[in-house]
Tab-separated table of C-alpha atoms (C1' of nucleotides) in Angstrom:
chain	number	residue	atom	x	y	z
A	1	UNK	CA	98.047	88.594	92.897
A	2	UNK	CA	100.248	87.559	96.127
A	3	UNK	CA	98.733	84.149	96.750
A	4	UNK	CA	97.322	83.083	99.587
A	5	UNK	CA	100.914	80.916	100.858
A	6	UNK	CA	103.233	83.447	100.723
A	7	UNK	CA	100.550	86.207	102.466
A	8	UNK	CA	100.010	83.174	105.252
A	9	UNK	CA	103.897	82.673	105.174
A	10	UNK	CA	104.431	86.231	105.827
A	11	UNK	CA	101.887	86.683	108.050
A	12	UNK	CA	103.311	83.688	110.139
A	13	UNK	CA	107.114	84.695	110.336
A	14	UNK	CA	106.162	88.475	111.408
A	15	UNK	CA	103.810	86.774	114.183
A	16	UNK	CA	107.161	84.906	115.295
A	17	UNK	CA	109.527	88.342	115.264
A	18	UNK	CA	106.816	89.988	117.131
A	19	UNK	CA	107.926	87.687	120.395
A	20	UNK	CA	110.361	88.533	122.331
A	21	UNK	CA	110.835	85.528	123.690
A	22	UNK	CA	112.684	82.457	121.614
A	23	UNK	CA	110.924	79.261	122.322
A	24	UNK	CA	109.136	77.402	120.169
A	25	UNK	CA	105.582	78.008	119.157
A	26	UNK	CA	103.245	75.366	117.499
A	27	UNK	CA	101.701	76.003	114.399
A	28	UNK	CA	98.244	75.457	115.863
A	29	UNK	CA	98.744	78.447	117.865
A	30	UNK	CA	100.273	80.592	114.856
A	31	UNK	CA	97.362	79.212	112.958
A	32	UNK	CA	94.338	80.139	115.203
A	33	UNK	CA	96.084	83.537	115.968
A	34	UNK	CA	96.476	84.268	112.064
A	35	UNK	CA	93.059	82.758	110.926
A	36	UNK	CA	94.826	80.198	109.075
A	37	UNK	CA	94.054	76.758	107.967
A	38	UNK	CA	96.744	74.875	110.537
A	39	UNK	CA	97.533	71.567	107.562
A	40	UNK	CA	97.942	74.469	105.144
A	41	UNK	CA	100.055	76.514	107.390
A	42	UNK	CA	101.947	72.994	108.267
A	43	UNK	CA	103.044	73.010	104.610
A	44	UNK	CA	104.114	76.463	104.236
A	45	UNK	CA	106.126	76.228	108.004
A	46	UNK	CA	108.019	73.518	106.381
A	47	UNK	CA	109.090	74.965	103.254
A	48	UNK	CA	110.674	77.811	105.123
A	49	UNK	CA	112.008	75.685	107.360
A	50	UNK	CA	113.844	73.655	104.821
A	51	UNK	CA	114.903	77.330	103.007
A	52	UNK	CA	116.507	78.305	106.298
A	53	UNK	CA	114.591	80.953	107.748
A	54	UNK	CA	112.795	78.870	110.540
A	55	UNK	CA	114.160	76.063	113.195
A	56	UNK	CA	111.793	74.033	114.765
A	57	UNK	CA	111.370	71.204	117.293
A	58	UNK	CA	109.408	68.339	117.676
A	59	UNK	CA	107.373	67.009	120.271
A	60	UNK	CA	105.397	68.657	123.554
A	61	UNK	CA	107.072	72.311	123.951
A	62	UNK	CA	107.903	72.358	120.141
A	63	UNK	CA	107.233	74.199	117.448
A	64	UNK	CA	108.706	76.549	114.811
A	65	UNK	CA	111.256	79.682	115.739
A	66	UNK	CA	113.354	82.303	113.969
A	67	UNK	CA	116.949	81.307	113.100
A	68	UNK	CA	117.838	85.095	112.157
A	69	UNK	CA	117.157	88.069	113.481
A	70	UNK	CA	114.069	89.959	111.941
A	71	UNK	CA	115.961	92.487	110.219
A	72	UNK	CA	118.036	89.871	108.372
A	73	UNK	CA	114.996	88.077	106.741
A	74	UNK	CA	114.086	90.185	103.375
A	75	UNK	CA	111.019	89.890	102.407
A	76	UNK	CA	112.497	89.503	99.365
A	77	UNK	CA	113.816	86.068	99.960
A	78	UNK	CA	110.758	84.764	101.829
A	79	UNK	CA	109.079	85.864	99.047
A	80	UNK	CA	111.052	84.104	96.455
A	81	UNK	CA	110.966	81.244	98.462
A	82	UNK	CA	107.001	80.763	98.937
A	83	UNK	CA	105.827	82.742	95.496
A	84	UNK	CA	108.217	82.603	92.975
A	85	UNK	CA	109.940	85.013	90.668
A	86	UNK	CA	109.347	88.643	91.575
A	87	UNK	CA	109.720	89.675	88.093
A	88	UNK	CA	105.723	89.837	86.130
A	89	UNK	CA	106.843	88.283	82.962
A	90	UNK	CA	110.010	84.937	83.364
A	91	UNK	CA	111.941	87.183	80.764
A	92	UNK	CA	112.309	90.175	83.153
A	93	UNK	CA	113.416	87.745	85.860
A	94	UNK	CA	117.207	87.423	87.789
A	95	UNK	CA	116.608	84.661	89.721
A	96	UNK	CA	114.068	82.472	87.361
A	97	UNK	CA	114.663	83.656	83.658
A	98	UNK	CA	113.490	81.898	80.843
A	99	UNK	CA	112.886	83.535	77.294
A	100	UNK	CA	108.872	83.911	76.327
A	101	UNK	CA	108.151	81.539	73.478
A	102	UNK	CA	106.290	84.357	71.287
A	103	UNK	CA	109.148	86.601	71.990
A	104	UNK	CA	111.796	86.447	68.887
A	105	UNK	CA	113.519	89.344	70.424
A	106	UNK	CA	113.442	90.879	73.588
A	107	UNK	CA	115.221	94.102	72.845
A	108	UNK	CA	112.627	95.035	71.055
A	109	UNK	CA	109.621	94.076	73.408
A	110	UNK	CA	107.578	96.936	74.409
A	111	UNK	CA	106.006	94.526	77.240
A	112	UNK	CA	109.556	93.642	78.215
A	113	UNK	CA	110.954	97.009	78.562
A	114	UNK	CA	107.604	97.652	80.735
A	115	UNK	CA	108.110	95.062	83.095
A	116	UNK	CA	111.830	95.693	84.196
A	117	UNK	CA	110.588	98.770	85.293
A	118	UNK	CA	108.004	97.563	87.309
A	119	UNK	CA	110.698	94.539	88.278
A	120	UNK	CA	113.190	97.441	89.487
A	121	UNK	CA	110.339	99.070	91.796
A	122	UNK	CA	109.098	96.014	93.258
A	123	UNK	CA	112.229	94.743	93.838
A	124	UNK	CA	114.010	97.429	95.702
A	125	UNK	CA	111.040	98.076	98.071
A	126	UNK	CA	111.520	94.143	98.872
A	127	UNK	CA	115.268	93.691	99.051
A	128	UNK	CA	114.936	96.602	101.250
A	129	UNK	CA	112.329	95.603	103.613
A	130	UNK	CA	112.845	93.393	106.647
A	131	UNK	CA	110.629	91.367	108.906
A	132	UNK	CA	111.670	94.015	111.417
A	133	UNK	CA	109.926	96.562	109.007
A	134	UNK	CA	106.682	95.358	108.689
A	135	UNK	CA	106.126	94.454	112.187
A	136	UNK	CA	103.162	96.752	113.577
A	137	UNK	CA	103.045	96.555	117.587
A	138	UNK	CA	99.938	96.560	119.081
B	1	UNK	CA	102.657	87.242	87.414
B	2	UNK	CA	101.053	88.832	84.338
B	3	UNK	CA	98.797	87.132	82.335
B	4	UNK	CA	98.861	86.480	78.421
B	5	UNK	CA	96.136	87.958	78.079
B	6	UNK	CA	97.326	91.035	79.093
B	7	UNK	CA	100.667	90.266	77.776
B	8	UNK	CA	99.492	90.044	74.506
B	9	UNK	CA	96.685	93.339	74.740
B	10	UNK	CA	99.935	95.252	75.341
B	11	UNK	CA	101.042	93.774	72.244
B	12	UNK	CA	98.488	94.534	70.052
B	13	UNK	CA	97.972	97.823	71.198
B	14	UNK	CA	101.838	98.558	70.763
B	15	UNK	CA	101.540	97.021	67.215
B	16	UNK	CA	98.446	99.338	66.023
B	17	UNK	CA	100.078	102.358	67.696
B	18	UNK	CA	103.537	101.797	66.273
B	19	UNK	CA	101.665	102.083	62.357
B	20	UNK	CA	101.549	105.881	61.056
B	21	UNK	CA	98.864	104.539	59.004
B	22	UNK	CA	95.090	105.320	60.376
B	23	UNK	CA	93.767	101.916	58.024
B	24	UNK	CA	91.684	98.631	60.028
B	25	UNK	CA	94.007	95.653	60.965
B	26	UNK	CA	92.754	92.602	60.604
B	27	UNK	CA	93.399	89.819	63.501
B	28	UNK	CA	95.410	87.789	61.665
B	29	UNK	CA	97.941	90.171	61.037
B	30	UNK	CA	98.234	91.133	64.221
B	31	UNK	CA	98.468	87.459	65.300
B	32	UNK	CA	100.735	86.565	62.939
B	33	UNK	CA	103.262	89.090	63.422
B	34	UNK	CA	102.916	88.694	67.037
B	35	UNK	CA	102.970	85.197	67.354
B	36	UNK	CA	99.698	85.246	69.424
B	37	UNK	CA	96.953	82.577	68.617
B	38	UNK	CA	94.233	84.047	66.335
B	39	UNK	CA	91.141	82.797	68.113
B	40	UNK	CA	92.484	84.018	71.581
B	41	UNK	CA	93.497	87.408	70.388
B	42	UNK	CA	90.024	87.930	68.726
B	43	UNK	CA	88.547	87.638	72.581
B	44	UNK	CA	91.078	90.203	74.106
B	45	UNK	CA	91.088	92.844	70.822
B	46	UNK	CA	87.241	92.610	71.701
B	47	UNK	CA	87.165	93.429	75.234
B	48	UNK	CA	89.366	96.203	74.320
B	49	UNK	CA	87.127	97.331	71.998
B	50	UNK	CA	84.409	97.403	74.256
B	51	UNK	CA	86.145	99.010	77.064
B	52	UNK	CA	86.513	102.181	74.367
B	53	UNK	CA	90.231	101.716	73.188
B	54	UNK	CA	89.618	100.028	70.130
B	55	UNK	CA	87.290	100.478	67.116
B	56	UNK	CA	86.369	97.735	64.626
B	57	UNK	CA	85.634	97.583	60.983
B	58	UNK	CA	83.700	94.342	59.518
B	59	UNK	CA	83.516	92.552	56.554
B	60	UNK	CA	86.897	93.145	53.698
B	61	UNK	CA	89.088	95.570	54.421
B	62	UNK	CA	88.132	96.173	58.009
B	63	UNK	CA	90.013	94.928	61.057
B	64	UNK	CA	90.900	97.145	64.172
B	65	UNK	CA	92.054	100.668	65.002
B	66	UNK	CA	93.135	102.965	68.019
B	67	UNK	CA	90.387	105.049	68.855
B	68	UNK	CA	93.133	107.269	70.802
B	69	UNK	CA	96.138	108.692	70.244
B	70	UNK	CA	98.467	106.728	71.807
B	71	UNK	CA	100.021	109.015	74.422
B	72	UNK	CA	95.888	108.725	75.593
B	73	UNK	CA	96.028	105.116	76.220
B	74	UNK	CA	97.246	104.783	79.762
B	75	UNK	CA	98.792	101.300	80.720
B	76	UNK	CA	97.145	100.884	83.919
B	77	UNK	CA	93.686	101.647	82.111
B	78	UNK	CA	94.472	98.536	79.661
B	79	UNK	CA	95.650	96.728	82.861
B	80	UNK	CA	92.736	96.863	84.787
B	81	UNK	CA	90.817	95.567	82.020
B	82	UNK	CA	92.389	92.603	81.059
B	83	UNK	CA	94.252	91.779	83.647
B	84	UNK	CA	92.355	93.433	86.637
B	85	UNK	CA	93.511	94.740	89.972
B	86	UNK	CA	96.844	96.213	89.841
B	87	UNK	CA	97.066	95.428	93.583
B	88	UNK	CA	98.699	92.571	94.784
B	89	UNK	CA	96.032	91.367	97.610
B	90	UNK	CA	92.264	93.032	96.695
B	91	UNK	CA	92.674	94.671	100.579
B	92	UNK	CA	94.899	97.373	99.248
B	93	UNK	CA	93.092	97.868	95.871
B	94	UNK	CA	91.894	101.285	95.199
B	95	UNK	CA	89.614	100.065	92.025
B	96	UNK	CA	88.782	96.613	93.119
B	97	UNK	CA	88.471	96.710	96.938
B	98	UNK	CA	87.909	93.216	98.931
B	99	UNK	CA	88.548	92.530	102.235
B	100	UNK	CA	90.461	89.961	103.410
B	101	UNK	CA	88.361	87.428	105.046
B	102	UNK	CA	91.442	85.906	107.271
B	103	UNK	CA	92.246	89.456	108.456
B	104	UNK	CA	90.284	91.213	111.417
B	105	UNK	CA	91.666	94.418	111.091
B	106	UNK	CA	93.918	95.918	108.206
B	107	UNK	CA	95.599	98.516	110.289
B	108	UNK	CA	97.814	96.075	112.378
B	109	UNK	CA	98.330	93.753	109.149
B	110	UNK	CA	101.935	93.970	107.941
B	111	UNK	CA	101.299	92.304	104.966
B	112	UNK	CA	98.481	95.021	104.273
B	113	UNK	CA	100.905	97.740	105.116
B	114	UNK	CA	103.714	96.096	102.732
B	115	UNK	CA	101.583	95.770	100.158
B	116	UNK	CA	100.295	99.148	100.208
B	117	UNK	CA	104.119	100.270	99.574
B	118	UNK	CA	103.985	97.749	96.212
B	119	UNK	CA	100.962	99.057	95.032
B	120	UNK	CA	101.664	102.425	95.291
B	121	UNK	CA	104.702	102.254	92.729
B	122	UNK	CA	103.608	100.318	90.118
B	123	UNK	CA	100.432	102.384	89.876
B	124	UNK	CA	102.956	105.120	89.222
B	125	UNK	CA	104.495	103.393	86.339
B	126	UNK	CA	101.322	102.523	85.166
B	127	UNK	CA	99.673	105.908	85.606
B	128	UNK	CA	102.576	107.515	84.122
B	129	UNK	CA	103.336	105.626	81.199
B	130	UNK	CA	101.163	105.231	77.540
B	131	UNK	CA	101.464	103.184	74.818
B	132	UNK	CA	103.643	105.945	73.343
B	133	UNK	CA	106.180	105.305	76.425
B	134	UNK	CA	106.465	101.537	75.599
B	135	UNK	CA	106.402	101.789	71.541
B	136	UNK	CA	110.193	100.595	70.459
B	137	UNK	CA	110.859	102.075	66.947
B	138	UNK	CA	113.036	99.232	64.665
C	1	DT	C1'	73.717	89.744	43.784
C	2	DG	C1'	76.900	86.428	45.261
C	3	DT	C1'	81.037	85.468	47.599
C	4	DA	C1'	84.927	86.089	50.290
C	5	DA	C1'	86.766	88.525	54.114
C	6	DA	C1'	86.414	90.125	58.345
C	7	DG	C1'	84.593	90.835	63.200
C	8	DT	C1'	80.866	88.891	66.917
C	9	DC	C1'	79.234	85.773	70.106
C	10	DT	C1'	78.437	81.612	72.835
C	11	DA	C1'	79.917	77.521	74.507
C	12	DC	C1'	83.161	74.265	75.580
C	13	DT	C1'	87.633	72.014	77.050
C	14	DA	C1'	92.277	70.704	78.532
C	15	DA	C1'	95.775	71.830	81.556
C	16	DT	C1'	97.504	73.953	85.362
C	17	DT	C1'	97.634	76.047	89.786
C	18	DC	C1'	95.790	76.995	94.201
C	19	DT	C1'	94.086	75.802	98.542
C	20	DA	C1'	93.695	73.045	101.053
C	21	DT	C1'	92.694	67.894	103.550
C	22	DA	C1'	93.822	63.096	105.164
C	23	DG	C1'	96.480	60.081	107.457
C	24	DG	C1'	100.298	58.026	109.029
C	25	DA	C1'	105.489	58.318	110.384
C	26	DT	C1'	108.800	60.189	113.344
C	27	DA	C1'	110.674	62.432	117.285
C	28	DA	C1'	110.749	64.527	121.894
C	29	DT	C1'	109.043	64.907	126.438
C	30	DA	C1'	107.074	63.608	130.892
D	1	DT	C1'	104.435	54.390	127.214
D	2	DA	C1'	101.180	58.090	126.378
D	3	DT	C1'	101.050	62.572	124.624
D	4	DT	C1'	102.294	66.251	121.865
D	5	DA	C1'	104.145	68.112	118.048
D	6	DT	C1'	106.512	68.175	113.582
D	7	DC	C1'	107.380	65.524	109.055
D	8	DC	C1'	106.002	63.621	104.839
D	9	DT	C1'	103.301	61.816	100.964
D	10	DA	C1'	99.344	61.575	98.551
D	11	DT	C1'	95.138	63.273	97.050
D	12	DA	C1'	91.170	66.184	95.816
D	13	DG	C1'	88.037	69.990	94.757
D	14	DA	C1'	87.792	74.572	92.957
D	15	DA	C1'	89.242	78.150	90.274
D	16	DT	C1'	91.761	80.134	86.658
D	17	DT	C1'	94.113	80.218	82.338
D	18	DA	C1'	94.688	79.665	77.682
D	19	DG	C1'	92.925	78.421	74.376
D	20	DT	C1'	89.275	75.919	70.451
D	21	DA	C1'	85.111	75.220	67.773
D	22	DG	C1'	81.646	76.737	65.219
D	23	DA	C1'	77.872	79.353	63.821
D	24	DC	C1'	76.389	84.166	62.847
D	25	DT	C1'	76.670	89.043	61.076
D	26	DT	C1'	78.390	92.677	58.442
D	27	DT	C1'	80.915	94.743	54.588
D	28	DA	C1'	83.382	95.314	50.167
D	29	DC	C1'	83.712	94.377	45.702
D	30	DA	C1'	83.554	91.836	41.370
DNA sequence: TGTAAAGTCTACTAATTCTATAGGATAATA
DNA sequence: TATTATCCTATAGAATTAGTAGACTTTACA
C-alpha cells in the first residue's frame, strides 16, 4: 500500500510542475487545492525540501518551488525519499538491503526469487517515469 | 511492503508443494523448518485452508495438505488472501475497489494514472506465476 | 478406552507505524 | 513592527502487525 505521504508528496510536486510560472506557492494553497491536511503536508514539503527536490522561501510571497525541471525528478527518487525501499521484502532491496532473519539462505528462497521480479517491474516503470509524465492537463 | 504473513503463506505453501509425498504436515514441521513461529503460522495455514487451498487432517498423524496441484495455486490468489489488494492505493484496485476520499476525480489524478501502470505488472507476475514457478529444488 | 497428537477458535497484547496536530521559533516583506 | 510564511520539535490517537495464551475438538493407536 503507497501510504498516504508519499501519494500527498506526489500529488504536491506534480501540482508545482503543472505551473508554468516559478514563484513560490504556499503550502496552504497546495494543501486546499490537493485536499490535504496543510501541518501534514508542512512535514512532507520539508522532507523533500531537505532531499533536494524543492526550494522554498520564507515569509509573505513564499512558499515551496521546483529546483529541477519536471522531467528530471523520477518518481523513483521521490519515492524513495517519502516511502522507503521499493523492493516488497528488505532482502530484494538495492538501496535498503538487509537479510530476513528467518531466511538462512536466500538462494534458495522461493519468496525471494518472487520478489526481484516484482522489484525489476516496479522499478523500471519508476526509474523511468518523470514528474513530466504523470502530469495530466486539464 | 509485504507482510509476514504473506511472506510466510508463500512459504508454507512452497514447502508442502516442494514434497512428492501426498501425507498431512503437521505445523510444527512446517514451522520449524521454516523458522516461522508455530502459533502464528497455525492462523495463516488456517485462512488458507478456508479460502480452499489447503486441507487439514486432525488428531495423530494429520497436519496439512495441498488441495491443488501446484501449477493450480496462483500467487496472486494466495496474495489477495493474506495479504489483500495487490494494488498499491484501493482507487486502482480491480478486486478491492475504494475511492480515494482526498481525490475529486480519478481521471485527472496522476498518482491514479501512475499507479494504474504498477498495478498492472505485478498482477501479471502474479497471474502468471504458481507455486510450481517459485518451488527451488535443493 | 485412555492418552497423546494434532488442528480449531477466541481473545488478548505489545510494538510499531501512520496520520496527523500543537505550538512556538525563525525569517522575509511591507 | 506587524504580517505572512516556512522551520522545527514534540506529542497523540488510531490502526495495523506480529505475535501469545489457553481452552476445545477430533483422531489414531496402544
Amino acid at each position: 500500500m503507497l501510504s498516504r505521504k508519499t501519494k500527498y508528496g506526489l500529488k504536491a510536486l506534480t501540482f508545482l510542475a503543472k505551473r508554468e510560472e516559478e514563484e513560490p506557492v504556499p503550502i496552504s494553497i497546495i494543501a486546499e487545492s490537493e485536499n490535504i491536511s496543510q501541518k501534514f503536508l508542512e512535514s512532507i514539503l520539508l522532507s523533500m525540501r531537505k532531499a533536494g527536490f524543492l526550494g522554498s522561501k520564507k515569509g509573505k510571497g513564499g512558499g515551496y518551488y521546483l529546483l529541477k525541471n519536471s522531467n528530471e525528478i523520477k518518481v523513483a527518487e521521490v519515492y524513495r525519499i517519502l516511502e522507503g525501499p521499493i523492493a516488497m521484502v528488505p532482502c530484494v532491496s538495492l538501496n535498503f538491503y538487509e537479510k530476513c532473519d528467518d531466511c538462512p539462505d536466500e538462494s534458495i528462497c522461493s519468496v525471494h526469487k518472487l520478489m526481484i521480479q516484482v522489484r525489476d517491474n516496479t522499478l523500471k516503470i519508476f526509474e523511468n517515469t518523470t514528474l513530466e509524465d504523470i502530469i495530466i492537463k486539464e
